[in-house]
Structures are given as C-alpha cells and as structure tokens.
Coordinates of C-alpha atoms in Angstrom, one line a residue:
X1 CA 18.1 18.4 -6.7
X2 CA 19.8 16.0 -9.5
X3 CA 17.8 12.6 -9.4
X4 CA 19.9 9.5 -9.6
X5 CA 18.5 7.1 -12.7
X6 CA 18.2 3.5 -12.3
X7 CA 18.1 2.1 -15.7
X8 CA 17.9 -1.2 -14.4
X9 CA 14.7 -1.0 -12.7
X10 CA 13.2 1.4 -15.6
X11 CA 12.5 4.3 -13.5
X12 CA 11.2 7.4 -15.4
X13 CA 10.3 10.0 -12.8
X14 CA 7.2 12.0 -13.3
X15 CA 8.2 15.9 -13.3
X16 CA 4.8 17.4 -13.4
X17 CA 2.7 17.7 -10.3
X18 CA -0.4 18.3 -12.5
X19 CA 0.0 14.9 -13.8
X20 CA 0.3 13.4 -10.5
X21 CA -3.1 15.1 -9.3
X22 CA -4.5 13.6 -12.6
X23 CA -3.6 10.2 -11.8
X24 CA -5.3 10.4 -8.2
X25 CA -8.3 11.9 -10.2
X26 CA -8.5 8.9 -12.5
X27 CA -8.2 6.3 -10.1
X28 CA -11.0 8.1 -8.0
X29 CA -10.8 6.5 -4.7
X30 CA -13.3 6.5 -2.3
X31 CA -12.3 8.5 0.7
X32 CA -11.8 5.8 3.1
X33 CA -9.7 3.8 0.9
X34 CA -5.8 3.7 1.1
X35 CA -3.8 5.1 -2.0
X36 CA -0.8 2.8 -2.8
X37 CA 2.1 4.5 -4.4
X38 CA 4.2 1.6 -6.0
X39 CA 7.8 2.3 -6.6
X40 CA 7.2 6.0 -5.2
X41 CA 10.4 7.5 -6.5
X42 CA 10.4 11.1 -5.6
X43 CA 7.1 11.2 -3.9
X44 CA 5.2 13.5 -6.2
X45 CA 2.2 11.0 -6.4
X46 CA 2.3 10.7 -2.9
X47 CA 1.8 14.2 -2.5
X48 CA -1.1 14.6 -4.7
X49 CA -2.7 11.9 -2.6
X50 CA -1.8 13.8 0.6
X51 CA -3.3 17.0 -1.0
X52 CA -6.6 15.1 -1.7
X53 CA -6.9 14.0 1.9
X54 CA -6.0 10.0 1.4
X55 CA -3.8 7.8 3.6
X56 CA -1.1 6.6 1.3
X57 CA 0.8 3.2 1.6
X58 CA 4.4 4.3 -0.1
X59 CA 6.5 1.3 -1.5
X60 CA 10.1 1.9 -2.6
X61 CA 12.9 -0.6 -2.9
X62 CA 15.8 1.8 -3.9
X63 CA 17.8 2.7 -0.8
X64 CA 18.6 6.4 -2.0
X65 CA 15.1 7.2 -2.9
X66 CA 13.6 5.5 0.1
X67 CA 16.1 8.0 2.4
X68 CA 14.5 10.7 0.6
X69 CA 11.1 9.7 1.1
X70 CA 11.6 9.3 4.8
X71 CA 12.9 12.6 4.8
X72 CA 9.7 14.0 3.4
X73 CA 6.9 11.8 4.7
X74 CA 8.1 10.2 7.9
X75 CA 6.4 12.4 10.4
X76 CA 3.1 12.2 8.5
X77 CA 0.7 10.3 10.2
X78 CA -1.2 9.4 7.0
X79 CA 1.7 8.0 5.3
X80 CA 3.2 4.5 6.0
X81 CA 6.6 3.9 4.3
X82 CA 7.8 0.3 3.1
X83 CA 11.3 -0.2 2.0
X84 CA 10.4 -3.4 0.3
X85 CA 9.6 -5.0 -3.1
X86 CA 6.1 -4.8 -4.3
X87 CA 6.4 -8.6 -4.8
X88 CA 7.2 -9.4 -1.1
X89 CA 5.6 -6.5 0.8
X90 CA 2.3 -7.4 2.7
X91 CA -0.9 -6.2 0.9
X92 CA -3.3 -3.9 2.4
X93 CA -5.9 -5.8 4.5
X94 CA -8.6 -3.3 3.6
X95 CA -9.9 -1.5 0.3
X96 CA -7.3 0.1 -1.5
X97 CA -6.6 1.8 -4.9
X98 CA -3.4 2.0 -6.7
X99 CA -2.0 5.6 -8.0
X100 CA 1.5 4.8 -9.2
X101 CA 4.1 5.6 -11.7
X102 CA 6.3 2.2 -11.3
X103 CA 9.3 1.0 -13.1
X104 CA 8.0 -0.3 -16.2
X105 CA 9.7 -3.7 -15.7
X106 CA 7.3 -4.2 -12.6
X107 CA 3.9 -3.5 -14.5
X108 CA 3.1 -7.4 -15.0
X109 CA 3.5 -8.2 -11.3
X110 CA 1.6 -5.3 -10.3
X111 CA -1.3 -6.6 -12.3
X112 CA -1.0 -10.2 -11.3
X113 CA -0.2 -9.7 -7.6
X114 CA -1.9 -6.2 -6.6
X115 CA -4.9 -5.7 -9.3
X116 CA -6.3 -9.2 -8.8
X117 CA -6.3 -9.0 -5.1
X118 CA -9.6 -9.2 -3.4
X119 CA -9.2 -5.7 -1.6
X120 CA -8.4 -4.0 -4.9
X121 CA -10.8 -1.3 -5.9
X122 CA -9.3 1.0 -8.7
X123 CA -6.2 2.1 -10.4
X124 CA -4.4 4.7 -12.5
X125 CA -1.1 3.4 -13.4
X126 CA 1.5 4.8 -15.7
X127 CA 2.7 2.0 -18.0
X128 CA 4.1 1.4 -21.7
X129 CA 1.5 2.0 -24.0
X130 CA 1.9 -1.3 -25.6
X131 CA 1.8 -2.9 -22.1
X132 CA -1.7 -1.1 -21.4
X133 CA -3.2 -2.2 -24.5
X134 CA -1.9 -5.8 -24.1
X135 CA -3.6 -6.1 -20.5
X136 CA -6.9 -4.8 -22.4
X137 CA -6.6 -7.6 -24.9
X138 CA -6.0 -5.6 -28.0
X139 CA -3.2 -7.8 -29.2
X140 CA -5.1 -11.0 -28.7
X141 CA -5.6 -12.9 -25.5
X142 CA -3.0 -13.7 -23.2
X143 CA -2.8 -15.5 -19.9
X144 CA -2.8 -12.2 -17.6
X145 CA -5.6 -10.6 -19.7
X146 CA -7.8 -13.5 -19.9
X147 CA -7.5 -13.8 -15.9
X148 CA -8.3 -10.1 -15.6
X149 CA -11.1 -9.7 -18.2
X150 CA -14.0 -11.2 -16.0
X151 CA -13.4 -9.2 -13.1
X152 CA -11.3 -5.9 -14.1
X153 CA -12.0 -3.3 -16.9
X154 CA -8.8 -2.0 -18.1
X155 CA -8.6 1.3 -20.3
X156 CA -6.3 3.4 -21.6
X157 CA -7.1 6.6 -20.1
X158 CA -4.7 8.9 -22.1
X159 CA -1.2 8.9 -23.8
X160 CA 1.3 10.9 -21.8
X161 CA 3.9 13.2 -23.3
X162 CA 7.4 11.8 -22.8
X163 CA 8.6 15.7 -21.7
X164 CA 7.0 15.1 -18.4
X165 CA 9.4 12.3 -17.3
X166 CA 13.0 12.2 -16.5
X167 CA 14.8 10.5 -18.2
X168 CA 12.5 10.8 -21.4
X169 CA 11.2 7.1 -21.9
X170 CA 11.9 5.5 -25.3
X171 CA 8.7 4.2 -25.8
X172 CA 5.2 5.6 -25.8
X173 CA 3.6 5.8 -22.3
X174 CA 0.1 5.8 -21.0
X175 CA -2.0 6.4 -18.0
X176 CA -4.0 2.9 -17.5
X177 CA -7.2 2.9 -15.7
X178 CA -8.4 -0.2 -14.1
X179 CA -11.9 -0.7 -12.5
X180 CA -13.6 -3.4 -10.8
X181 CA -16.6 -5.1 -12.8
X182 CA -19.4 -4.9 -10.3
X183 CA -21.5 -7.9 -11.3
X184 CA -18.6 -10.2 -13.0
X185 CA -19.9 -13.0 -15.4
X186 CA -17.7 -15.6 -13.3
X187 CA -18.6 -15.1 -9.5
X188 CA -15.6 -13.7 -7.5
X189 CA -15.9 -16.8 -5.3
X190 CA -14.8 -18.9 -8.5
X191 CA -12.0 -16.8 -9.2
X192 CA -9.3 -19.3 -8.3
X193 CA -10.9 -22.2 -10.1
X194 CA -11.1 -20.0 -13.1
X195 CA -7.7 -19.0 -12.9
X196 CA -6.6 -22.6 -12.7
X197 CA -8.2 -23.2 -16.0
X198 CA -6.8 -20.1 -17.6
X199 CA -3.4 -21.2 -16.4
X200 CA -3.9 -24.9 -17.9
X201 CA -4.9 -23.5 -21.5
X202 CA -2.0 -21.1 -21.8
X203 CA 0.5 -23.8 -20.5
X204 CA -0.7 -26.4 -22.8
X205 CA 1.1 -24.6 -25.7
X206 CA -0.1 -23.1 -29.0
X207 CA -2.5 -25.2 -30.2
X208 CA -6.4 -25.2 -30.7
X209 CA -9.1 -25.2 -28.3
X210 CA -10.2 -28.5 -29.4
X211 CA -7.1 -30.4 -28.7
X212 CA -6.6 -28.9 -25.4
X213 CA -10.0 -29.6 -24.2
X214 CA -10.0 -33.2 -25.9
X215 CA -7.0 -33.9 -23.4
X216 CA -9.5 -33.4 -20.6
X217 CA -12.0 -35.7 -22.5
X218 CA -14.6 -32.9 -23.1
X219 CA -16.6 -33.4 -26.1
X220 CA -19.1 -30.6 -26.1
X221 CA -16.8 -28.0 -27.4
X222 CA -18.8 -25.2 -29.4
X223 CA -17.9 -25.7 -33.0
X224 CA -17.5 -21.8 -33.5
X225 CA -14.5 -21.9 -31.3
X226 CA -13.1 -25.5 -31.4
X227 CA -10.7 -24.6 -34.0
X228 CA -9.5 -21.2 -32.3
X229 CA -6.1 -20.7 -31.0
X230 CA -6.2 -19.5 -27.4
X231 CA -4.8 -16.0 -28.6
X232 CA -7.8 -15.4 -30.9
X233 CA -10.6 -16.0 -28.2
X234 CA -12.7 -13.3 -26.9
X235 CA -13.0 -13.2 -23.3
X236 CA -16.6 -14.4 -23.4
X237 CA -15.4 -17.3 -25.3
X238 CA -13.1 -18.5 -22.5
X239 CA -15.9 -18.2 -20.1
X240 CA -17.9 -20.3 -22.2
X241 CA -15.1 -22.8 -22.0
X242 CA -15.1 -22.5 -18.1
X243 CA -18.7 -23.5 -18.1
X244 CA -18.3 -26.8 -20.0
X245 CA -15.2 -28.1 -17.9
X246 CA -17.6 -29.5 -15.6
X247 CA -16.4 -33.0 -14.9
X248 CA -14.6 -34.0 -11.6
X249 CA -12.0 -36.0 -13.8
X250 CA -11.4 -32.8 -15.8
X251 CA -10.5 -30.8 -12.7
X252 CA -8.4 -33.4 -11.3
X253 CA -6.3 -33.5 -14.2
X254 CA -5.9 -29.5 -14.4
X255 CA -4.9 -29.7 -10.7
X256 CA -2.3 -32.4 -11.3
X257 CA -1.2 -30.6 -14.4
X258 CA -0.5 -27.4 -12.5
X259 CA 1.4 -29.2 -9.7
X260 CA 3.8 -30.6 -12.2
X261 CA 4.7 -27.2 -13.6
X262 CA 7.7 -25.2 -12.8
X263 CA 7.2 -22.9 -9.7
X264 CA 7.4 -19.8 -12.1
X265 CA 4.7 -21.1 -14.4
X266 CA 2.0 -22.1 -11.7
X267 CA -0.9 -20.4 -11.0
X268 CA 0.0 -17.0 -9.8
X269 CA -2.6 -14.7 -9.9
X270 CA -4.1 -12.4 -6.9
X271 CA -2.1 -13.9 -4.3
X272 CA -2.5 -12.9 -0.6

C-alpha cells in the first residue's frame, strides 16, 4: 500500500519492524506501564509494543492515517486510539513510556509537555540527530535543556540509517533515549519553581549571569560564573543559581516578569 507523505508535518515513516522492536527495547518500559506512540503513522511501533505485551496509547492527528490505524487496532482491548494533537490530548494519569517516531517538527513539544510530565518514566524517540544533541546540552545551555537536566538523563542511543524511512530524511536521524533521574539534585516537588527561574533567565536575553541576577538584587553571585552567558553554563551551575535566589522579593519579581510575558513565552514545561 502506498503511503501518502505529509511534508508539512515532517513525517518520515519507519519501514523496518526490527527498528520498531529496538525502540521498545531501548525505552524498556515496566510491564505495567503504558506505551505512548505519538504520531503513530502506519502503526509499526504500536505493533511492536503489542508484541511485547504492553498496553498502547496511540495518537495520530492525520485523518487518513488515523482511519487506517482504526482498521488495524480498534478491536484490540490493549490499544486506545486518539485522533488528536499531542499538544491537546489528555496525558495518561498513570506511569507511561514514550515509544515513538513522531513528526520532527513536534519534537520540542514532546519534550516540553510529555517528557517533563510527572507520570513520565522513559522514552525512545526518533528525532533529528542535531535536536537530540541539543536536548542533551551538547551545543550549550538552552531553555529546555536546562529545564530537563536536573530531572532527565538524555542520551543519543544510536544514529539510524536514512534508508529505513520513507521518505528518506534530509538530515541525520537518531534514536533518543530519555530516563528519569532517580534522585534529582533539585527535588521534584520544587520543579515548577526551578522552571520559573529557568524561564526568567532565558527570557532576560543574551547577557551575563551577573547582570541578570543584579536585577533581582542578588549580590552573592559566584565569581566563576558571574561573567558567563547563559548558553555557557553547565547544568550544575544553573542549580547553584537556583540555590542563591532565595529572597521573597526576588521570587516576587520573577513571577511578575513571567506574568507580563506573551503567552507563548511564559512557563510551559511539564503541563497537566
């Protein structure tokens, strides 16, 4: 059967069942966890999840693809089908692992909304290789990599051959492995406060750490990072900054700053 290609959604359909099985193996969900196949496409990863005896949440917004997924899986009690966007569908209210080859233009939203969700456990996600390295912090600190780093370990599991996709992607592609950090250096209960600081730091613009924190009347800035720009910070150094922003006045200013931002630039990590 010829598969219609959606260029606008950046879809590159996986053709090899062995790679789909490998995705499930790398995610390595606990048997009681739900597998989430975001942008399920032809259902090749869903089939691999079912073969490994997992329950599967299947998400596909494309009308034709969803109709085909319904024909394949609607009678299977271990599959729940959602004809919705990954940005609007309700997230599972129980532990889940992501096993997915989503459209590349949805990768950031998956990490922002799904990987930072409280029920997230693990993931093996097909992404652009450069994106995977960006999430891992290989190109310097970014807002989302800094938000992730205390709570999630991100590694490039393996680079995938372009020949296993249709159409062949124009960029290098990787399988990105994400794990929860068991004992994060910032308690999970403080995550929203930490993310609020991260958003503040990066929305203040490309200046030095010292200039940003001076706006908060913070004076005890470590000398070894005061003149750094944000992108040059190591994740542990951002945690150190979080520890020294400890006055009610500073946090009041940060929250006020966030409220004044346009909606698309406000705190948007780990919703739901």
